Structures are given as C-alpha cells and as structure tokens.
Short mmCIF file of C-alpha atoms in Angstrom, two decimals:
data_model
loop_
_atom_site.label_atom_id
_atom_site.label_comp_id
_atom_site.label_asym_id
_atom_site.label_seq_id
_atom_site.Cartn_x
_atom_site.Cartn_y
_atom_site.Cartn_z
CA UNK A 1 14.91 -2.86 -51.17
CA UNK A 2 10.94 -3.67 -51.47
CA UNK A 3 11.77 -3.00 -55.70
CA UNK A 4 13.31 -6.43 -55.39
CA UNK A 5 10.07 -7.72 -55.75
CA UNK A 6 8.76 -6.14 -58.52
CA UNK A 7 10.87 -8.57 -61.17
CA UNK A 8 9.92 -11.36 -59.15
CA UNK A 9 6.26 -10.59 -59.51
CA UNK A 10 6.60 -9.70 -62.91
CA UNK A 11 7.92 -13.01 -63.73
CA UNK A 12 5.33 -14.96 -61.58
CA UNK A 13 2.39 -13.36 -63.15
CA UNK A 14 4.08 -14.83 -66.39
CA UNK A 15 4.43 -18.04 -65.44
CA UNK A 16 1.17 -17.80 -63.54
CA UNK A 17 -0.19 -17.36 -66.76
CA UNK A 18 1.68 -20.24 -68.83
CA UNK A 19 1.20 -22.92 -65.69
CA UNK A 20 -1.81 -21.96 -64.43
CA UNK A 21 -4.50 -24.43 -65.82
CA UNK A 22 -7.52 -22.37 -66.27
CA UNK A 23 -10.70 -22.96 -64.32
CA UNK A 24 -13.85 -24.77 -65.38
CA UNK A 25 -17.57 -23.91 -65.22
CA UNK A 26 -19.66 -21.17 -64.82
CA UNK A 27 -16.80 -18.53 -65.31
CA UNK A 28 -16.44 -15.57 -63.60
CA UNK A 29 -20.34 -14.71 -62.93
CA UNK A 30 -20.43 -17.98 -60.87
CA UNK A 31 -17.91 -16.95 -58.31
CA UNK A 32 -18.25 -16.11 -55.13
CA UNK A 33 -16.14 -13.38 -53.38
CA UNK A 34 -16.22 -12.62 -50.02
CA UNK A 35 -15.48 -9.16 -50.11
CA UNK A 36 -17.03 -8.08 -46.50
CA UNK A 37 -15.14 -10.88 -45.05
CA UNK A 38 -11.76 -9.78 -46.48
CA UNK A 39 -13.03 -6.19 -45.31
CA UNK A 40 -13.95 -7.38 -41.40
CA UNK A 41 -10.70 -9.99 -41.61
CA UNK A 42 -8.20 -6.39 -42.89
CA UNK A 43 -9.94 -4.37 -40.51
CA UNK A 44 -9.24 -6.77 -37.68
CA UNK A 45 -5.88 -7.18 -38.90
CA UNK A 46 -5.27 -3.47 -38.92
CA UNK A 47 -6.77 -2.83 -35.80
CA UNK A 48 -4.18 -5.17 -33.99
CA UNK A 49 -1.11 -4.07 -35.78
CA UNK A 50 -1.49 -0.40 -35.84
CA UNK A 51 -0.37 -0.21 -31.92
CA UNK A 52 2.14 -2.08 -32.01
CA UNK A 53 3.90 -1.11 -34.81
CA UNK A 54 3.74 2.36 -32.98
CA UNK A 55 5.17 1.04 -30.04
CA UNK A 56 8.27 3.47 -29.72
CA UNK A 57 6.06 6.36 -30.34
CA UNK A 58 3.55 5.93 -27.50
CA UNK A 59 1.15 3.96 -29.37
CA UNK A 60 0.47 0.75 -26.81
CA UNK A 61 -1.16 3.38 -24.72
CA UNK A 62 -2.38 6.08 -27.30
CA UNK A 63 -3.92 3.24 -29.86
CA UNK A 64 -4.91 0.97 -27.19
CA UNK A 65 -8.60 1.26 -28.03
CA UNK A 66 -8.19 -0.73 -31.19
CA UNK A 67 -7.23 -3.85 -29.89
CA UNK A 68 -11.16 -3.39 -28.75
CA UNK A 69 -12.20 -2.42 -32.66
CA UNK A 70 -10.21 -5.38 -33.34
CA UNK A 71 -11.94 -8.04 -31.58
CA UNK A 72 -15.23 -6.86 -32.14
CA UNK A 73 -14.40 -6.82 -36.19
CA UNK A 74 -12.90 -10.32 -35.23
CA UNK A 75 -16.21 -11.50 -33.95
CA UNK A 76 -18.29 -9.56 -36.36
CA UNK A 77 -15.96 -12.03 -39.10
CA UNK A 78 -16.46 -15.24 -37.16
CA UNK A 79 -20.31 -14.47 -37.28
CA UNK A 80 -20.05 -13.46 -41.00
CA UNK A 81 -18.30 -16.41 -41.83
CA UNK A 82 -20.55 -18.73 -40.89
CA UNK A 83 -23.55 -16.97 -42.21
CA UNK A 84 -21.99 -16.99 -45.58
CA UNK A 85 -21.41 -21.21 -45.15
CA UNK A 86 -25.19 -21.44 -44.20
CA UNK A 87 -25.96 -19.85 -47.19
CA UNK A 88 -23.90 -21.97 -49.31
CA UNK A 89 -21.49 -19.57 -50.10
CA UNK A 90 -17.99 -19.98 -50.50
CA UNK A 91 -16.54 -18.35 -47.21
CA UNK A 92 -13.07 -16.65 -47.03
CA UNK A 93 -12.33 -18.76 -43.97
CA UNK A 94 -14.51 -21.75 -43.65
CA UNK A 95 -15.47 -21.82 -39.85
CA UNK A 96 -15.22 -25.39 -39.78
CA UNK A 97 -11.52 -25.59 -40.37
CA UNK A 98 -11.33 -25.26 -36.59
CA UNK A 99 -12.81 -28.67 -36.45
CA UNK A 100 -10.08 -30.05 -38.80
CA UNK A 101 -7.77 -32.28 -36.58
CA UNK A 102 -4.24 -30.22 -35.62
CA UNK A 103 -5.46 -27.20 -37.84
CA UNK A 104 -5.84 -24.82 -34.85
CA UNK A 105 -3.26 -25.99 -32.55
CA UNK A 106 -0.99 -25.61 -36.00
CA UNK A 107 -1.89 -22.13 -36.83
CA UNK A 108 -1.49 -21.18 -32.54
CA UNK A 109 2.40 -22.68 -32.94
CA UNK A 110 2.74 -20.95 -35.80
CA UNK A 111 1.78 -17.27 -34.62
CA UNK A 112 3.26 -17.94 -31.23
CA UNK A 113 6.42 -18.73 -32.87
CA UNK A 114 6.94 -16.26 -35.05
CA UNK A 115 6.32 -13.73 -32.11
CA UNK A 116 9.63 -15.32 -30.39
CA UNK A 117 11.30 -15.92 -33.61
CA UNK A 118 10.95 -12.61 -36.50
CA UNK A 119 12.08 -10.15 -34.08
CA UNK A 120 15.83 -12.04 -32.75
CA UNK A 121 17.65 -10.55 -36.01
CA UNK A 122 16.71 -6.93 -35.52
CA UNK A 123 18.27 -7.07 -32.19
CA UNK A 124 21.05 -9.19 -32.86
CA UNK A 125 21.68 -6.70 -35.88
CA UNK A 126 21.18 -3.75 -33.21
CA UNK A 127 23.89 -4.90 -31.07
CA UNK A 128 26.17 -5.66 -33.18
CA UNK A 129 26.14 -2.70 -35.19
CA UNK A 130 25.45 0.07 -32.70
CA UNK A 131 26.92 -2.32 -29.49
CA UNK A 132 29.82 -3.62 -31.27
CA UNK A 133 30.23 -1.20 -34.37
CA UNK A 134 30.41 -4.39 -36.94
CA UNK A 135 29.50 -3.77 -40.40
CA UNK A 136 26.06 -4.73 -42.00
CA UNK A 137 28.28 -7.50 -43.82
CA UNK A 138 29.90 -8.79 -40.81
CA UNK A 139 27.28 -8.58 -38.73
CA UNK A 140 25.18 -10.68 -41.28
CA UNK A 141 27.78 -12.60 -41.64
CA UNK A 142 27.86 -13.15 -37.78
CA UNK A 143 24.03 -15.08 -37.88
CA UNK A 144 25.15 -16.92 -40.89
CA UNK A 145 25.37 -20.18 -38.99
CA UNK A 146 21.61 -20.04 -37.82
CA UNK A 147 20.92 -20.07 -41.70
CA UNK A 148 23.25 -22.65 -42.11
CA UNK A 149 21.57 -24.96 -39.48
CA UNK A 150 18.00 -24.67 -41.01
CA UNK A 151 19.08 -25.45 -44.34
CA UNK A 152 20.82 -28.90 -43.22
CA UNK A 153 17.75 -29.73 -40.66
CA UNK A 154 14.91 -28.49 -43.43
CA UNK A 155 15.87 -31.38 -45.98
CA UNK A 156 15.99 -34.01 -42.91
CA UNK A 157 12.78 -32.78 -40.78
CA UNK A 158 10.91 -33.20 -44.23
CA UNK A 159 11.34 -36.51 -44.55
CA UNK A 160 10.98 -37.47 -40.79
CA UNK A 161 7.77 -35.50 -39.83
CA UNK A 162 5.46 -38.27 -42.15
CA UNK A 163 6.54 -40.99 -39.76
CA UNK A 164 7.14 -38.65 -36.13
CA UNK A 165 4.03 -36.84 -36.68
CA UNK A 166 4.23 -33.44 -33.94
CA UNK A 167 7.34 -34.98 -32.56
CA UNK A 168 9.61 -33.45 -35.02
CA UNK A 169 8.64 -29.57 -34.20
CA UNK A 170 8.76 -30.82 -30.49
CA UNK A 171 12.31 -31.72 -30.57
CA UNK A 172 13.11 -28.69 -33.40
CA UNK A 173 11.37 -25.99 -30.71
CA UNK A 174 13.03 -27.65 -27.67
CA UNK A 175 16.61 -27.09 -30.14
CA UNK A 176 15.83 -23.57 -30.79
CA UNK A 177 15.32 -22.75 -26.75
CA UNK A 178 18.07 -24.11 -25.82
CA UNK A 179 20.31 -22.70 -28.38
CA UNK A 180 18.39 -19.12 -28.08
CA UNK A 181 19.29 -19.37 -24.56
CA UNK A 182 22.69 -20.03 -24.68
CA UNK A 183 23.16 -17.35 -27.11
CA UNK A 184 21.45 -14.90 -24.36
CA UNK A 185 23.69 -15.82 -21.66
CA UNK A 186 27.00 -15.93 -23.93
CA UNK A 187 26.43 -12.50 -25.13
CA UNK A 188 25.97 -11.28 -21.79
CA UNK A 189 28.88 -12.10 -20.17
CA UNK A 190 31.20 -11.92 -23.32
CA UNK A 191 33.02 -8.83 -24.73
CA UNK A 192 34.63 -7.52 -27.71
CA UNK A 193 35.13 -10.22 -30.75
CA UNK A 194 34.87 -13.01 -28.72
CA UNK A 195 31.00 -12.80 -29.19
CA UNK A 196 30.98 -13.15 -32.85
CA UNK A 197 33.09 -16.57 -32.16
CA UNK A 198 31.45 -17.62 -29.01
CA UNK A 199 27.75 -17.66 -30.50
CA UNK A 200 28.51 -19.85 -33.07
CA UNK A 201 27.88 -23.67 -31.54
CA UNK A 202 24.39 -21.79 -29.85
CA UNK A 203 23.47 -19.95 -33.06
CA UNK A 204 23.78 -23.60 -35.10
CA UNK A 205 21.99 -25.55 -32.46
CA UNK A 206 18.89 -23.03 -32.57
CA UNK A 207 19.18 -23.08 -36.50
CA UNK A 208 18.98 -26.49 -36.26
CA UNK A 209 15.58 -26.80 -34.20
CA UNK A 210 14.58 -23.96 -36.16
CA UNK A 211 14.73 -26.09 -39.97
CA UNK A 212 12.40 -28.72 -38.01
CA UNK A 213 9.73 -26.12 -37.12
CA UNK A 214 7.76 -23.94 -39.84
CA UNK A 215 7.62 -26.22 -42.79
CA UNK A 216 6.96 -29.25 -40.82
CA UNK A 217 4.50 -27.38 -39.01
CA UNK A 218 2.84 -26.18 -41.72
CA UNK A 219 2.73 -29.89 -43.22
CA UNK A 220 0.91 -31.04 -39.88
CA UNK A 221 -1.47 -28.25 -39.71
CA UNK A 222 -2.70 -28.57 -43.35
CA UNK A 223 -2.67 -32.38 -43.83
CA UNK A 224 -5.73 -32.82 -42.96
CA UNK A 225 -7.29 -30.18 -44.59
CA UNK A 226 -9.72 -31.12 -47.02
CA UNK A 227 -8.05 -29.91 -50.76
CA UNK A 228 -11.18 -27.44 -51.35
CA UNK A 229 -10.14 -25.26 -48.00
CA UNK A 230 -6.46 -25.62 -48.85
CA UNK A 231 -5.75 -22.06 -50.59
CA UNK A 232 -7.74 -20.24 -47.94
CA UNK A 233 -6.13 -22.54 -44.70
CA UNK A 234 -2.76 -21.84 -46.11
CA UNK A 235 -3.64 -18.28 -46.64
CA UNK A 236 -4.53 -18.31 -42.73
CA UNK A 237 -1.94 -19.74 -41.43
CA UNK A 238 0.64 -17.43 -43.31
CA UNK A 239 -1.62 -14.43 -41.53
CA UNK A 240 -0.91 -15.82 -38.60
CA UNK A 241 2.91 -15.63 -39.13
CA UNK A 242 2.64 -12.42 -40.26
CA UNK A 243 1.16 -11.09 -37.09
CA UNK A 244 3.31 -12.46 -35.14
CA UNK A 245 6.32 -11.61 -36.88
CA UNK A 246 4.78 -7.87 -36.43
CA UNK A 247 4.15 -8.35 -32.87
CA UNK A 248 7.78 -10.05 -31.77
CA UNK A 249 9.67 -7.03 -34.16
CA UNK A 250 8.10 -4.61 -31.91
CA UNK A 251 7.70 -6.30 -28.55
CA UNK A 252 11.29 -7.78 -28.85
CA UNK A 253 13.06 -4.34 -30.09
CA UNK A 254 10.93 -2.69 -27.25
CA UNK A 255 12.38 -5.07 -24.98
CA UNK A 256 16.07 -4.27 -26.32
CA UNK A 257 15.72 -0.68 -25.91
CA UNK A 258 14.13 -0.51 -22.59
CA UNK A 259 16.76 -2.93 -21.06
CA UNK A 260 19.32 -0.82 -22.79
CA UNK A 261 17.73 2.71 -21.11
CA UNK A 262 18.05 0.79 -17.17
CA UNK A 263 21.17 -0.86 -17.75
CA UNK A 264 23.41 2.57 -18.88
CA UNK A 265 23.43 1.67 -22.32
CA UNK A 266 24.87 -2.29 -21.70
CA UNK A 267 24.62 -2.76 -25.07
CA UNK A 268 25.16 -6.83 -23.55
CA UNK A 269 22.37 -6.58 -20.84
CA UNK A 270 19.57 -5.45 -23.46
CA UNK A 271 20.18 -8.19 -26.13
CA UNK A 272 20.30 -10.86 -23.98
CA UNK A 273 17.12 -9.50 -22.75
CA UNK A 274 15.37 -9.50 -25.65
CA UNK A 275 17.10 -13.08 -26.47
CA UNK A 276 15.55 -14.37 -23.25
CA UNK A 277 12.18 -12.75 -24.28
CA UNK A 278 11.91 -14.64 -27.37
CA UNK A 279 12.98 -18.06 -25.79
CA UNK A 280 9.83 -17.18 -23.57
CA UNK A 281 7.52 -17.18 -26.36
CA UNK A 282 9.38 -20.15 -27.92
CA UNK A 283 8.70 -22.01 -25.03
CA UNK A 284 5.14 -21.12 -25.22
CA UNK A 285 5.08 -22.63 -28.47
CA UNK A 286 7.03 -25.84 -27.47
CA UNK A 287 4.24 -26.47 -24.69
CA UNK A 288 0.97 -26.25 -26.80
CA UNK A 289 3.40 -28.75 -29.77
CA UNK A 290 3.27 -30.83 -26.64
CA UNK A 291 0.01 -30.85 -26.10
CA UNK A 292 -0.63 -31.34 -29.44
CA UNK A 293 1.54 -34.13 -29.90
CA UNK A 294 0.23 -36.22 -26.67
CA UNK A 295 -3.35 -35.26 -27.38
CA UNK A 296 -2.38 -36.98 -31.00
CA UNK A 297 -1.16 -40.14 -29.10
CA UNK A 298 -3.74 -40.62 -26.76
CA UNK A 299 -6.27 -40.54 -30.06
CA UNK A 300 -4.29 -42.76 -31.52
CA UNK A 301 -4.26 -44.87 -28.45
CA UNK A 302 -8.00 -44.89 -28.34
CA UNK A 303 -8.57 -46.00 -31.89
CA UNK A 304 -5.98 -48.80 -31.64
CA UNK A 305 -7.54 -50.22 -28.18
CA UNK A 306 -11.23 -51.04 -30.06
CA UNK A 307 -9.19 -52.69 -32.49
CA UNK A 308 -7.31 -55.24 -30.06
CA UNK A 309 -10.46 -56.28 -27.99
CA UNK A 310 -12.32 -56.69 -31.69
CA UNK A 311 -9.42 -58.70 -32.51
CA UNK A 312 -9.23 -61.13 -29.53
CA UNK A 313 -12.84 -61.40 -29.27
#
C-alpha cells in the first residue's frame, strides 16, 4: 500500500517544480540549515515512539529508559533553539512561537486529539473483522458515515470559525464525545448485525464534531503566526499529530486487547473499552479548547473595557 505514494510524489515534485516560484538572494551559500536541531528534534521523536510502538512486545517496560533520552534530547533542542535565534540564525523551531497567541494551546489540542482520535478505526476494524467476521469492505463500509459527517461539517466549520473564533472546535469536540460515547455503549450491549445499523446516528454525530476540529484548529493555531515562521509552525503542529496518532494506535489497541484477555474474549466489552478510552482523551482536548476559548474572551474583554471608559471620558 505505502507504493501509493510514490506517483503522488512523483507528480508533486513536478509540479513543485513548474509552481514553485524560485527563491531570491544569496542562493544556496546564504542558507541556513539547522541540521543539529533536526538531529536533537528526530532523536527526541524517536526516543518517544520507539516504546510505544513496541507496546505488545514488552516494550513500555523494556524501552522505558528512552522516554528519559527523550526529554533530555527535548531539552538539549529547546536550549539549541534558542542559541541558534541569539545568533541570528534561522532556527528549525523558533522558540518564540510559544509566545504567539493560541499557538501552544493549538498544537496541545491537536496532539491530545489525535491520541483519542487515530487509534478508534483500528479497533473498530478489529472488532468487526475478528468480533463480527465482516469483510474489510463491509467493515469499511460500516465507518463510512463518520466520513460522511466530516465532509458535510468541514465546508461549514470553515466558514464559521473566522467569526466563532475557538468556539467552533468547542462545540465540534463536545460532538465527537458524545457521539464516541454512544457508539461505546451501543456496541456493548448490541449483538450480531444490529451493530453495523445501530452505530450509525452515533458514528454521524461524532463525524460531525469531528469536520469542526483539525482544520479549524489548525486555522486558529497558525493565524497568528507571523508568515516567516509559517512553514516551520505548520511543520510542528503536523509532528504533533503524528505523535499522537502513534501514541492513541498503540495505547488504544493495547486497551482493546487487554479488555478482550479479562473479559473471555467479549469481542463487545474490549471495543467499547477502547471507545471509552479515546472519548477520555477527547475530553481532555475539549477542556484545554475551553480554556482556550474563555482565556480568548476574557482578553478580548480586557481590550474592549479601556476602550469604553476612553470613550465616555
């Protein structure tokens, strides 16, 4: 499957080359690469994944040690980094887009929720298959109204998160809980084909909170970015995904199986379990949007209250 991408790449680099406009100044001699920093930032990266990616072969316990490797590489980077700004250098990740308004909080939603949210198909795809003996087809075919439910909320939460600011991942997160929930506690008490049928108002419901969350999230966490720290603050925040979608694959599966081992092999009892699991780290993510967003009013509060007394004095 991963030679899928090797026509799409193809074709990029080609029109990467035609559209492209091609830089000005000092060429090539002129620029700046932070190679140690990509070198500390992989490292880091490595260090965190490797153990739990080996999850179902011991390696939480075994590997352990490199979550330690990982945050001293992490700090080593952070110290790097801002050395390399000092100097005038052009950083890989300029330290001071943690002072850019909603740029943190953004990137923390954004990992969070891809812990809770990368890791519900595997499951859903294990029970179905091995719990309910569907097809890879029907079983697909199963989820399809999750993807159906972005794709309608996507084209409105783009044009509503200008004007509702945080608000619009809010209510999209709060969606996706409840829907994820209800999808737990169907599965779990439903047998048979019913399932397939039964999930399908919950599945649609998360889909739609789901459309409302990682674009518009990633619109709020970059829009204040200044342009010359976009590539590298977009870069960051896709990282971030990417962790946790490697963190909720593992943790989430891990869940699945370990339920299934206690219950007997209730195929029902584990994926609900691992459903309920990822609605806890959606949650997570729902509380620091809220924070975000009421931090965001009170700011705004606090800039419009000046204005009043200026204006009735």
């Amino acid at each position: 499957m991963f030679y899928v991408n090797v026509p799409i790449g193809l074709v990029a680099l080609v029109l990467a080359a035609r559209l492209v406009p091609a830089t000005t100044g000092g060429g090539v001699r002129d620029t700046h690469l932070d190679l140690i920093g990509s070198l500390l930032l992989g490292g880091a990266i490595l260090s965190l994944l490797v153990p739990v990616v080996e999850a179902d072969s011991g390696g939480l316990s075994r590997l352990s040690w490199l979550w330690g490797a990982a945050a001293l590489l992490l700090t080593v980077f952070g110290w790097w980094e801002m050395r390399t700004v000092a100097k005038g250098r052009q950083p890989l990740l300029d330290p001071r887009l943690l002072r850019t308004s909603g740029y943190a909080s953004g990137t923390g939603i954004a990992l969070v929720y891809f812990v809770g949210f990368t890791g519900i198909w595997l499951v859903l795809a294990l029970y179905f298959q091995e719990g309910l003996g569907y097809s890879p087809l029907r079983s697909g075919l199963t989820v399809t109204p999750f993807a159906i439910g972005v794709a309608v909320s996507a084209v409105i939460a783009g044009r509503l998160v200008s004007r509702f600011g945080r608000w619009v991942t809010l209510c999209g997160l709060t969606a996706t809980v409840l829907g994820l929930i209800a999808t737990a506690l169907v599965l779990r008490h439903a047998t048979g084909d019913p399932p397939a049928w039964a999930i399908v108002g919950p599945l649609l419901v998360a889909g739609l909170g789901g459309g409302m969350v990682t674009s518009p999230n990633m619109t709020l966490t970059l829009q204040h970015v200044p342009v010359r720290m976009a590539g590298a603050a977009g870069g960051a925040v896709q990282t971030a995904q990417r962790i946790g979608a490697a963190i909720g694959t593992a943790a989430l599966t891990a869940t699945y199986y370990h339920a299934l081992i206690l219950g007997g092999h209730d195929y029902a009892r584990a994926v609900s379990d691992a459903l309920l699991t990822a609605s806890g780290f959606m949650l997570l993510a729902l509380l620091m949007a809220f924070i975000d967003a009421t931090r965001g009013r009170r700011g705004r509060l606090r800039q419009v209250e000046p204005n009043r007394t200026a204006t009735s004095v």
